[in-house]
GROMACS .gro file of C-alpha atoms in nm:
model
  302
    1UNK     CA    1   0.000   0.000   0.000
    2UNK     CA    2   0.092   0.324  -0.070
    3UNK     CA    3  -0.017   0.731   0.053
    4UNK     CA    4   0.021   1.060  -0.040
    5UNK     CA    5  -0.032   1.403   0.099
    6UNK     CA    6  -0.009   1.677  -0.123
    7UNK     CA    7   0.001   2.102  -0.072
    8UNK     CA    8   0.123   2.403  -0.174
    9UNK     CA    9   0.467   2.574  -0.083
   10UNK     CA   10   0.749   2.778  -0.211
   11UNK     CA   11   0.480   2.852  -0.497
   12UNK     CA   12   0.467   2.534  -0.638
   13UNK     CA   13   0.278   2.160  -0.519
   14UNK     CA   14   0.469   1.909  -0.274
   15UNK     CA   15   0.359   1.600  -0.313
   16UNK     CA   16   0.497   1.327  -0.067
   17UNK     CA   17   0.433   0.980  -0.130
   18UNK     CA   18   0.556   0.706   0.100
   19UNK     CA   19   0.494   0.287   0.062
   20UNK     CA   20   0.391   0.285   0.473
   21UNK     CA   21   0.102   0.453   0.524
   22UNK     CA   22   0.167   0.477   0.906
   23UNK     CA   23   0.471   0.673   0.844
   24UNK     CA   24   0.283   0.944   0.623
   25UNK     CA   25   0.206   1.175   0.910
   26UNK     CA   26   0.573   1.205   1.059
   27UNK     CA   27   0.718   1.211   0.723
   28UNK     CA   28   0.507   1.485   0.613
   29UNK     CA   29   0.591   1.680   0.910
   30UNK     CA   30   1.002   1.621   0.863
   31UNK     CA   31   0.965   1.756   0.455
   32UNK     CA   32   0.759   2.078   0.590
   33UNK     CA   33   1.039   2.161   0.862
   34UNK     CA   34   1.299   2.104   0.644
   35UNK     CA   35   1.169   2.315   0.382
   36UNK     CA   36   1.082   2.551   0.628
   37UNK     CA   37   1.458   2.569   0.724
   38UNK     CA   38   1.543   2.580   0.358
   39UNK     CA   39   1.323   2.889   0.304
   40UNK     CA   40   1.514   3.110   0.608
   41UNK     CA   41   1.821   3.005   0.471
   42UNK     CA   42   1.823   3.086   0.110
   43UNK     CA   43   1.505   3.249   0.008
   44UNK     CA   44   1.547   3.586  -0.177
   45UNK     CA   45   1.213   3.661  -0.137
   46UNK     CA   46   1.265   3.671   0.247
   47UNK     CA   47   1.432   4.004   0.377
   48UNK     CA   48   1.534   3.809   0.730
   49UNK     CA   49   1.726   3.519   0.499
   50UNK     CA   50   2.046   3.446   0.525
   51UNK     CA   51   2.037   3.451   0.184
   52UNK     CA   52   1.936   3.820   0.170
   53UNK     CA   53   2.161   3.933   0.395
   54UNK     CA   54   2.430   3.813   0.201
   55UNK     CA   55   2.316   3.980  -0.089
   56UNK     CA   56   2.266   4.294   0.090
   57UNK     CA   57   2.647   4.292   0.243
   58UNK     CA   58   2.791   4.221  -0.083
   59UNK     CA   59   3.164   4.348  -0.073
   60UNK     CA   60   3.231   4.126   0.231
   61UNK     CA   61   3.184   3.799   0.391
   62UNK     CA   62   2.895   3.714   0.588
   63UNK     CA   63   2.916   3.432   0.805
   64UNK     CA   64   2.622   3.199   0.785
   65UNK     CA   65   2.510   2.835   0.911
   66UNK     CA   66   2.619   2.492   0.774
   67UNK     CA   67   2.304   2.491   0.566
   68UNK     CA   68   2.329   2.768   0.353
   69UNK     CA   69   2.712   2.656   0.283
   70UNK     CA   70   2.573   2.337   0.151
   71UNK     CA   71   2.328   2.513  -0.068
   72UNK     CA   72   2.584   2.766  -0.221
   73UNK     CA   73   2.854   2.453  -0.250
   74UNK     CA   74   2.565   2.268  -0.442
   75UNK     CA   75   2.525   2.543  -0.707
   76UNK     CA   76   2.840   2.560  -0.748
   77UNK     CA   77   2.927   2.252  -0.836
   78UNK     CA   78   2.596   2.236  -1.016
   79UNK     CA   79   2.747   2.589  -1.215
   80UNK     CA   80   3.096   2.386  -1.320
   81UNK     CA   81   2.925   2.081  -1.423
   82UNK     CA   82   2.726   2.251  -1.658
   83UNK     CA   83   2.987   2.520  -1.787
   84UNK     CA   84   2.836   2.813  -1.615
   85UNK     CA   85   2.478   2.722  -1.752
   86UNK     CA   86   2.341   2.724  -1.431
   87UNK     CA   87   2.516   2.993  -1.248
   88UNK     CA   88   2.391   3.159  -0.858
   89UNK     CA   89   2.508   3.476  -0.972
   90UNK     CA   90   2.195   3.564  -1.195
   91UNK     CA   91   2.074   3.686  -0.898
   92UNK     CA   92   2.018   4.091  -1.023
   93UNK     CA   93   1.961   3.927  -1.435
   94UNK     CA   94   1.611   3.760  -1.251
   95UNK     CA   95   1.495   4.071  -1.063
   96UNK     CA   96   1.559   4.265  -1.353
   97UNK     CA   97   1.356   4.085  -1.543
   98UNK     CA   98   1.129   4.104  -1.323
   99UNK     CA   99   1.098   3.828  -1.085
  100UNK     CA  100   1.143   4.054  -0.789
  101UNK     CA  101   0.860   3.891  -0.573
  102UNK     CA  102   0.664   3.553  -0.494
  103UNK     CA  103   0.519   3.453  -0.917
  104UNK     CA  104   0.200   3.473  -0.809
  105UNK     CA  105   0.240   3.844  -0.683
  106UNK     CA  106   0.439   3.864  -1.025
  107UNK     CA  107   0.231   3.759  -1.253
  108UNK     CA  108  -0.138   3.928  -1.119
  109UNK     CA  109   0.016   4.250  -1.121
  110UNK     CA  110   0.011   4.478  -1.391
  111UNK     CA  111   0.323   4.503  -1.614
  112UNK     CA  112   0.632   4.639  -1.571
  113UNK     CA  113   0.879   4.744  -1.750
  114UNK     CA  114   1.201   4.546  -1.773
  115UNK     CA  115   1.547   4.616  -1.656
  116UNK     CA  116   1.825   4.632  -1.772
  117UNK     CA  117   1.995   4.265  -1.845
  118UNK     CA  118   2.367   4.242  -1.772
  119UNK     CA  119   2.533   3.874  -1.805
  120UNK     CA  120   2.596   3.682  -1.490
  121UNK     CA  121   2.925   3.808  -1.303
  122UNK     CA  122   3.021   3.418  -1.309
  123UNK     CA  123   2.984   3.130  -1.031
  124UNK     CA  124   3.347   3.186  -0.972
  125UNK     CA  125   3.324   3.531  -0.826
  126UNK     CA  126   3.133   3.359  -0.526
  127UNK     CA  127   3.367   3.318  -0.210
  128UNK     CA  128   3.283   3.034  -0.019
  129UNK     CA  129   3.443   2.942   0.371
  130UNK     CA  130   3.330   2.604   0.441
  131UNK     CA  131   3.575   2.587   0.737
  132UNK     CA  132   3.463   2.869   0.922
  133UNK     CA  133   3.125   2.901   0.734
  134UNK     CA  134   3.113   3.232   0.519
  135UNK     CA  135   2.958   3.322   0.221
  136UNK     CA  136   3.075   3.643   0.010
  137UNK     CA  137   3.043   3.799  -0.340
  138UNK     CA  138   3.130   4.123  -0.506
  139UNK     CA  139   2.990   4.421  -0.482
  140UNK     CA  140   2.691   4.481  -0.733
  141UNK     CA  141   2.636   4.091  -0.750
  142UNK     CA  142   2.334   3.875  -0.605
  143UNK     CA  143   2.293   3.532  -0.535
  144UNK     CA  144   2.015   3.322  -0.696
  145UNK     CA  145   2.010   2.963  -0.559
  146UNK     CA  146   1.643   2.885  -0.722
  147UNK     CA  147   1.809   2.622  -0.968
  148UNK     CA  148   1.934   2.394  -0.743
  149UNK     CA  149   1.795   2.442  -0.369
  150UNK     CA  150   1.467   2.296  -0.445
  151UNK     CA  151   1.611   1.971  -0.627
  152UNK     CA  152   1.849   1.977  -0.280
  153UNK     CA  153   1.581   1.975  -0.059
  154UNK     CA  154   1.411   1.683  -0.272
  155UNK     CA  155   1.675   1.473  -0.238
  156UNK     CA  156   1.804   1.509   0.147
  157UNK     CA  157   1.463   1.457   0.259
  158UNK     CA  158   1.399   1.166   0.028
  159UNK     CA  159   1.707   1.019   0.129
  160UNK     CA  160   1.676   1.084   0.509
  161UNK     CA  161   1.279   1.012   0.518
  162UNK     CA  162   1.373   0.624   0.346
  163UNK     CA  163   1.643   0.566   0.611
  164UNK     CA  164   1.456   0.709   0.932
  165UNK     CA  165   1.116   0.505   0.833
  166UNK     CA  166   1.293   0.209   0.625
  167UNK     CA  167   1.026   0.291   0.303
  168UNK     CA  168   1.049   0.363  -0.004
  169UNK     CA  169   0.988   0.721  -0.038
  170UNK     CA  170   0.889   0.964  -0.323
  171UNK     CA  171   0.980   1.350  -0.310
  172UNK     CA  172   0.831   1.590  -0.540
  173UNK     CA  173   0.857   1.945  -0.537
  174UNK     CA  174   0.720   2.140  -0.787
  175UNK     CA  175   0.910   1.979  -1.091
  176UNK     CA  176   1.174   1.841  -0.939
  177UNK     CA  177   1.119   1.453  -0.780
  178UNK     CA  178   1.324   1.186  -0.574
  179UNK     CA  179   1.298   0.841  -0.511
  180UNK     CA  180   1.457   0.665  -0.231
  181UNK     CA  181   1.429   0.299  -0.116
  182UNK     CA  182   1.317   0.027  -0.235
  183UNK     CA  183   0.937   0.003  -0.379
  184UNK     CA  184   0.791  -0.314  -0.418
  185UNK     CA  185   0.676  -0.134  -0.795
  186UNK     CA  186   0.829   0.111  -0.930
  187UNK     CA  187   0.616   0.470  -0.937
  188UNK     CA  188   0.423   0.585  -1.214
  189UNK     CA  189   0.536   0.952  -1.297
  190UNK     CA  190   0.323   1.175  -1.508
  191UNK     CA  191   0.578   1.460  -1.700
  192UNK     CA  192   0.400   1.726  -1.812
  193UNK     CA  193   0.572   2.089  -1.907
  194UNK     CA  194   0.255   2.282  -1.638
  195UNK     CA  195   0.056   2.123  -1.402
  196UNK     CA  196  -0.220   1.956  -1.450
  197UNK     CA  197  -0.152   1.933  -1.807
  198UNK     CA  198  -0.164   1.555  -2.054
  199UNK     CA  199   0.174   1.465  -2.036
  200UNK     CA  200   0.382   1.117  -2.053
  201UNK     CA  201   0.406   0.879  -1.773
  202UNK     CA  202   0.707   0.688  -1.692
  203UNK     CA  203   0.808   0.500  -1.434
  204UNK     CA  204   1.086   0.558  -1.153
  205UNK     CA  205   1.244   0.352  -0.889
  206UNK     CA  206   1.544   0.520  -0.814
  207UNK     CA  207   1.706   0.863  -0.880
  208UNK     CA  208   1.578   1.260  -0.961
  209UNK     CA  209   1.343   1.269  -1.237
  210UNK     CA  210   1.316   1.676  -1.328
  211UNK     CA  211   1.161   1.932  -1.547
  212UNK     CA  212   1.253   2.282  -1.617
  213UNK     CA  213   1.059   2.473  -1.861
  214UNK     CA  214   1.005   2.856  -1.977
  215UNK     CA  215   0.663   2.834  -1.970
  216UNK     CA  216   0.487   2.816  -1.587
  217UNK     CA  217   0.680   3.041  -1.440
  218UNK     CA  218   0.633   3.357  -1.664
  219UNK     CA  219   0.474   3.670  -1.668
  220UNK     CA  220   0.419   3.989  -1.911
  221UNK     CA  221   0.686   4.299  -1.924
  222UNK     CA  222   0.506   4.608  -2.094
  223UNK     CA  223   0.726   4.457  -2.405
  224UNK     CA  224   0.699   4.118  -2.394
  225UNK     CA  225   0.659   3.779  -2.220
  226UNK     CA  226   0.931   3.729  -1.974
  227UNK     CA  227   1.045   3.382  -1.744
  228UNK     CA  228   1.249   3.292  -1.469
  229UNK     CA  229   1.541   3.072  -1.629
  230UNK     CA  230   1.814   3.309  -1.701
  231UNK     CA  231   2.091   3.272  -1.987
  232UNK     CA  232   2.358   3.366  -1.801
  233UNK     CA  233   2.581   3.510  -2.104
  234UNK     CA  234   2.327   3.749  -2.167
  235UNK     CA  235   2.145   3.850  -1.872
  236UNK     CA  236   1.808   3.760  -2.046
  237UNK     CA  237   1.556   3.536  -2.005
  238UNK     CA  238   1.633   3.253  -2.200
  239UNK     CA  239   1.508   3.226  -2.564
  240UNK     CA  240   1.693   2.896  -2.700
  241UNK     CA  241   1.570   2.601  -2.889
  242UNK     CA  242   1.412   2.409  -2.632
  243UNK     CA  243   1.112   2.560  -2.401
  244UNK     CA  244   1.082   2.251  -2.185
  245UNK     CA  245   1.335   1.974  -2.082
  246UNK     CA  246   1.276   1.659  -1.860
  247UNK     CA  247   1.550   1.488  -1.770
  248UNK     CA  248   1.692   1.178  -1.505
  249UNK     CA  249   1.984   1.140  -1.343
  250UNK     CA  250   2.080   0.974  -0.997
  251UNK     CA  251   2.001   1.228  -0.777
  252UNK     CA  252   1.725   1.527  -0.869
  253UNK     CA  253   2.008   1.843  -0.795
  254UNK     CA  254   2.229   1.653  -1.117
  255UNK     CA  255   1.909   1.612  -1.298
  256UNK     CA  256   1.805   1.965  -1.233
  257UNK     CA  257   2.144   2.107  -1.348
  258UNK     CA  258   2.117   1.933  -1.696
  259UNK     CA  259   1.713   2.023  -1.781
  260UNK     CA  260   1.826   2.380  -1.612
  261UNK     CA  261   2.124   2.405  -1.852
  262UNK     CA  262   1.945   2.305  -2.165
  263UNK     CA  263   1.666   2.574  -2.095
  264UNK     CA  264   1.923   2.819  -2.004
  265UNK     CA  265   2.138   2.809  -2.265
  266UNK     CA  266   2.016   2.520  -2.550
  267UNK     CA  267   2.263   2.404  -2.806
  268UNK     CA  268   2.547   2.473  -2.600
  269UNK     CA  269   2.420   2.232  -2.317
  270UNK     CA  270   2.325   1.904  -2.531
  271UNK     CA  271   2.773   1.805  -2.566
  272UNK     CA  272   2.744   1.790  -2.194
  273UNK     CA  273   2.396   1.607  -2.145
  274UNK     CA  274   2.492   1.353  -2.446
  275UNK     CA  275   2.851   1.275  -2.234
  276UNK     CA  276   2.688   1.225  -1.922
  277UNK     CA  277   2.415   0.994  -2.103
  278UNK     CA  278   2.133   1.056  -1.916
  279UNK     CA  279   1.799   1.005  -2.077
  280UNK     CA  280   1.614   1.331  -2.131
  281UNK     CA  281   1.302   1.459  -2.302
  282UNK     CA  282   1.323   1.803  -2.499
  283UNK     CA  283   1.005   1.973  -2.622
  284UNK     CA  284   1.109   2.262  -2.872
  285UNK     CA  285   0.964   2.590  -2.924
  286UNK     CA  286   0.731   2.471  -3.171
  287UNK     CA  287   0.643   2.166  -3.012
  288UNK     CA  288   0.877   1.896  -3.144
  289UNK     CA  289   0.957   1.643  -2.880
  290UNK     CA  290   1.343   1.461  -2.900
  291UNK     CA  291   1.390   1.195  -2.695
  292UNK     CA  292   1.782   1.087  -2.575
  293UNK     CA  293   2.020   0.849  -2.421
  294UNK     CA  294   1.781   0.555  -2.330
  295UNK     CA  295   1.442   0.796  -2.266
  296UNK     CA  296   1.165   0.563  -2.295
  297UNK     CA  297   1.001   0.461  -2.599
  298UNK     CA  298   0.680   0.320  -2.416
  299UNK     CA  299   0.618   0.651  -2.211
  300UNK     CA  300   0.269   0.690  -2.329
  301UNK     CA  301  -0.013   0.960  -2.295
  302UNK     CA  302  -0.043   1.013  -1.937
   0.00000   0.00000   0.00000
């Protein structure tokens, strides 16, 4: 038997899913405080975040807890394994575009104009203490960790919920999932580029399964139709070949990187995704769908 309890944070659906139905309760509580610990950590949306407050005193370093130096160490790995596709310091490229509050505030409000894009100062401009636990960056730049703290937090408390409650446990936030354990069948996962959309299901047993895509998270400039996945060479919302990319990987933060980088920066991203040889589904801007590196050909109409 399995059970689920599903609501709404950091703007987007949790959904946890456990194969003990005893357990749900306890389990659902443990994913809430973590993400709750998450959110005071590294939400920019939060003026009291740690997060913020490094942002504010760029120029120096700003000593912060063991949390937030495992978030900032994850995108920056995440930014060198993907080139610099997926780089924290877009921080000031998404405001000035104009994700400057919570997407629902965002999008219901009437347009503004955009501001001005200027590239991404580059991941390795970010100074980063792990010994004494300090996070800096240079003044005029602002940390973004959007791309890679929500695929984190799927996979620490998928791997930590499986362990405590020895289940097989399924993460999902918003589009980024995690499977931990051992289910006696593996889970049948609907991708879809928005929610509540016809998608493909496939199954998943083990690993991240994740989708990025330029098209729920977006909102209207007085010019134009703006999103939240940044190229960081330009400074601009992202405009490449692909508008949505699923992809898996062994843990959701390496399968977020990958569908991140081919969003943020298209072509240049598919040498990397191809070496790594994890399957992946791209849906271009006029709809064509490529399918890679072992994807499965039975995913059918969810």
């Amino acid at each position: 038997m399995t059970a689920s309890r599903t609501w709404q944070a950091w703007s987007c659906t949790v959904r946890l899913t456990v194969d003990d139905p005893v357990v749900l309760g306890a389990a659902s509580g443990a994913l809430k405080a973590l993400m709750d610990r998450v959110d005071k950590a590294a939400s920019r949306f939060r003026p009291d975040s740690e997060l913020s407050a490094v942002n504010t005193r760029a120029g120096s370093m700003v000593p912060v807890s063991r949390l937030l130096v495992d978030l900032v160490d994850v995108s920056l790995v995440a930014a060198s394994n993907s080139g610099g596709a997926v780089d924290p310091t877009v921080g000031a490229a998404v405001v000035a575009a104009g994700y400057d509050s919570d997407i629902e505030t965002v999008r219901t409000r009437l347009p503004k104009p955009a501001g001005r894009a200027v590239p991404a100062a580059g991941w390795q401009q970010v100074r980063l203490n792990r010994k004494i636990a300090m996070v800096g960056v240079p003044e005029g730049v602002s940390l973004d960790l959007g791309a890679t703290a929500k695929a984190w937090t799927a996979d620490r408390a998928a791997l930590v919920l499986s362990k405590r409650h020895g289940c097989a446990v399924l993460v999902e936030i918003g589009g980024d999932l995690r499977a931990a354990g051992m289910p006696a069948e593996p889970w049948v996962i609907r991708v879809a580029e928005r929610e509540g959309e016809e998608g493909v299901a496939v199954t998943l047993a083990h690993g991240g399964l994740t989708t990025s895509t330029r098209t729920a998270r977006a909102w209207q400039t007085t010019t134009d139709h703006a999103h939240h996945i940044i190229d960081p060479r330009t400074g601009r919302p992202a405009d490449g070949r692909w508008r949505t990319a699923s992809v898996w990987a062994p843990t959701a933060v390496r399968a977020n990187t990958f569908s991140t980088a081919l969003i943020a920066t298209g072509e240049a991203a598919l040498g990397r995704l191809t070496l790594a040889g994890h399957p992946a589904r791209l849906i271009a801007g006029d709809g064509e769908v490529t399918e890679l590196s072992g994807w499965p050909s039975a995913s059918r109409a969810a």
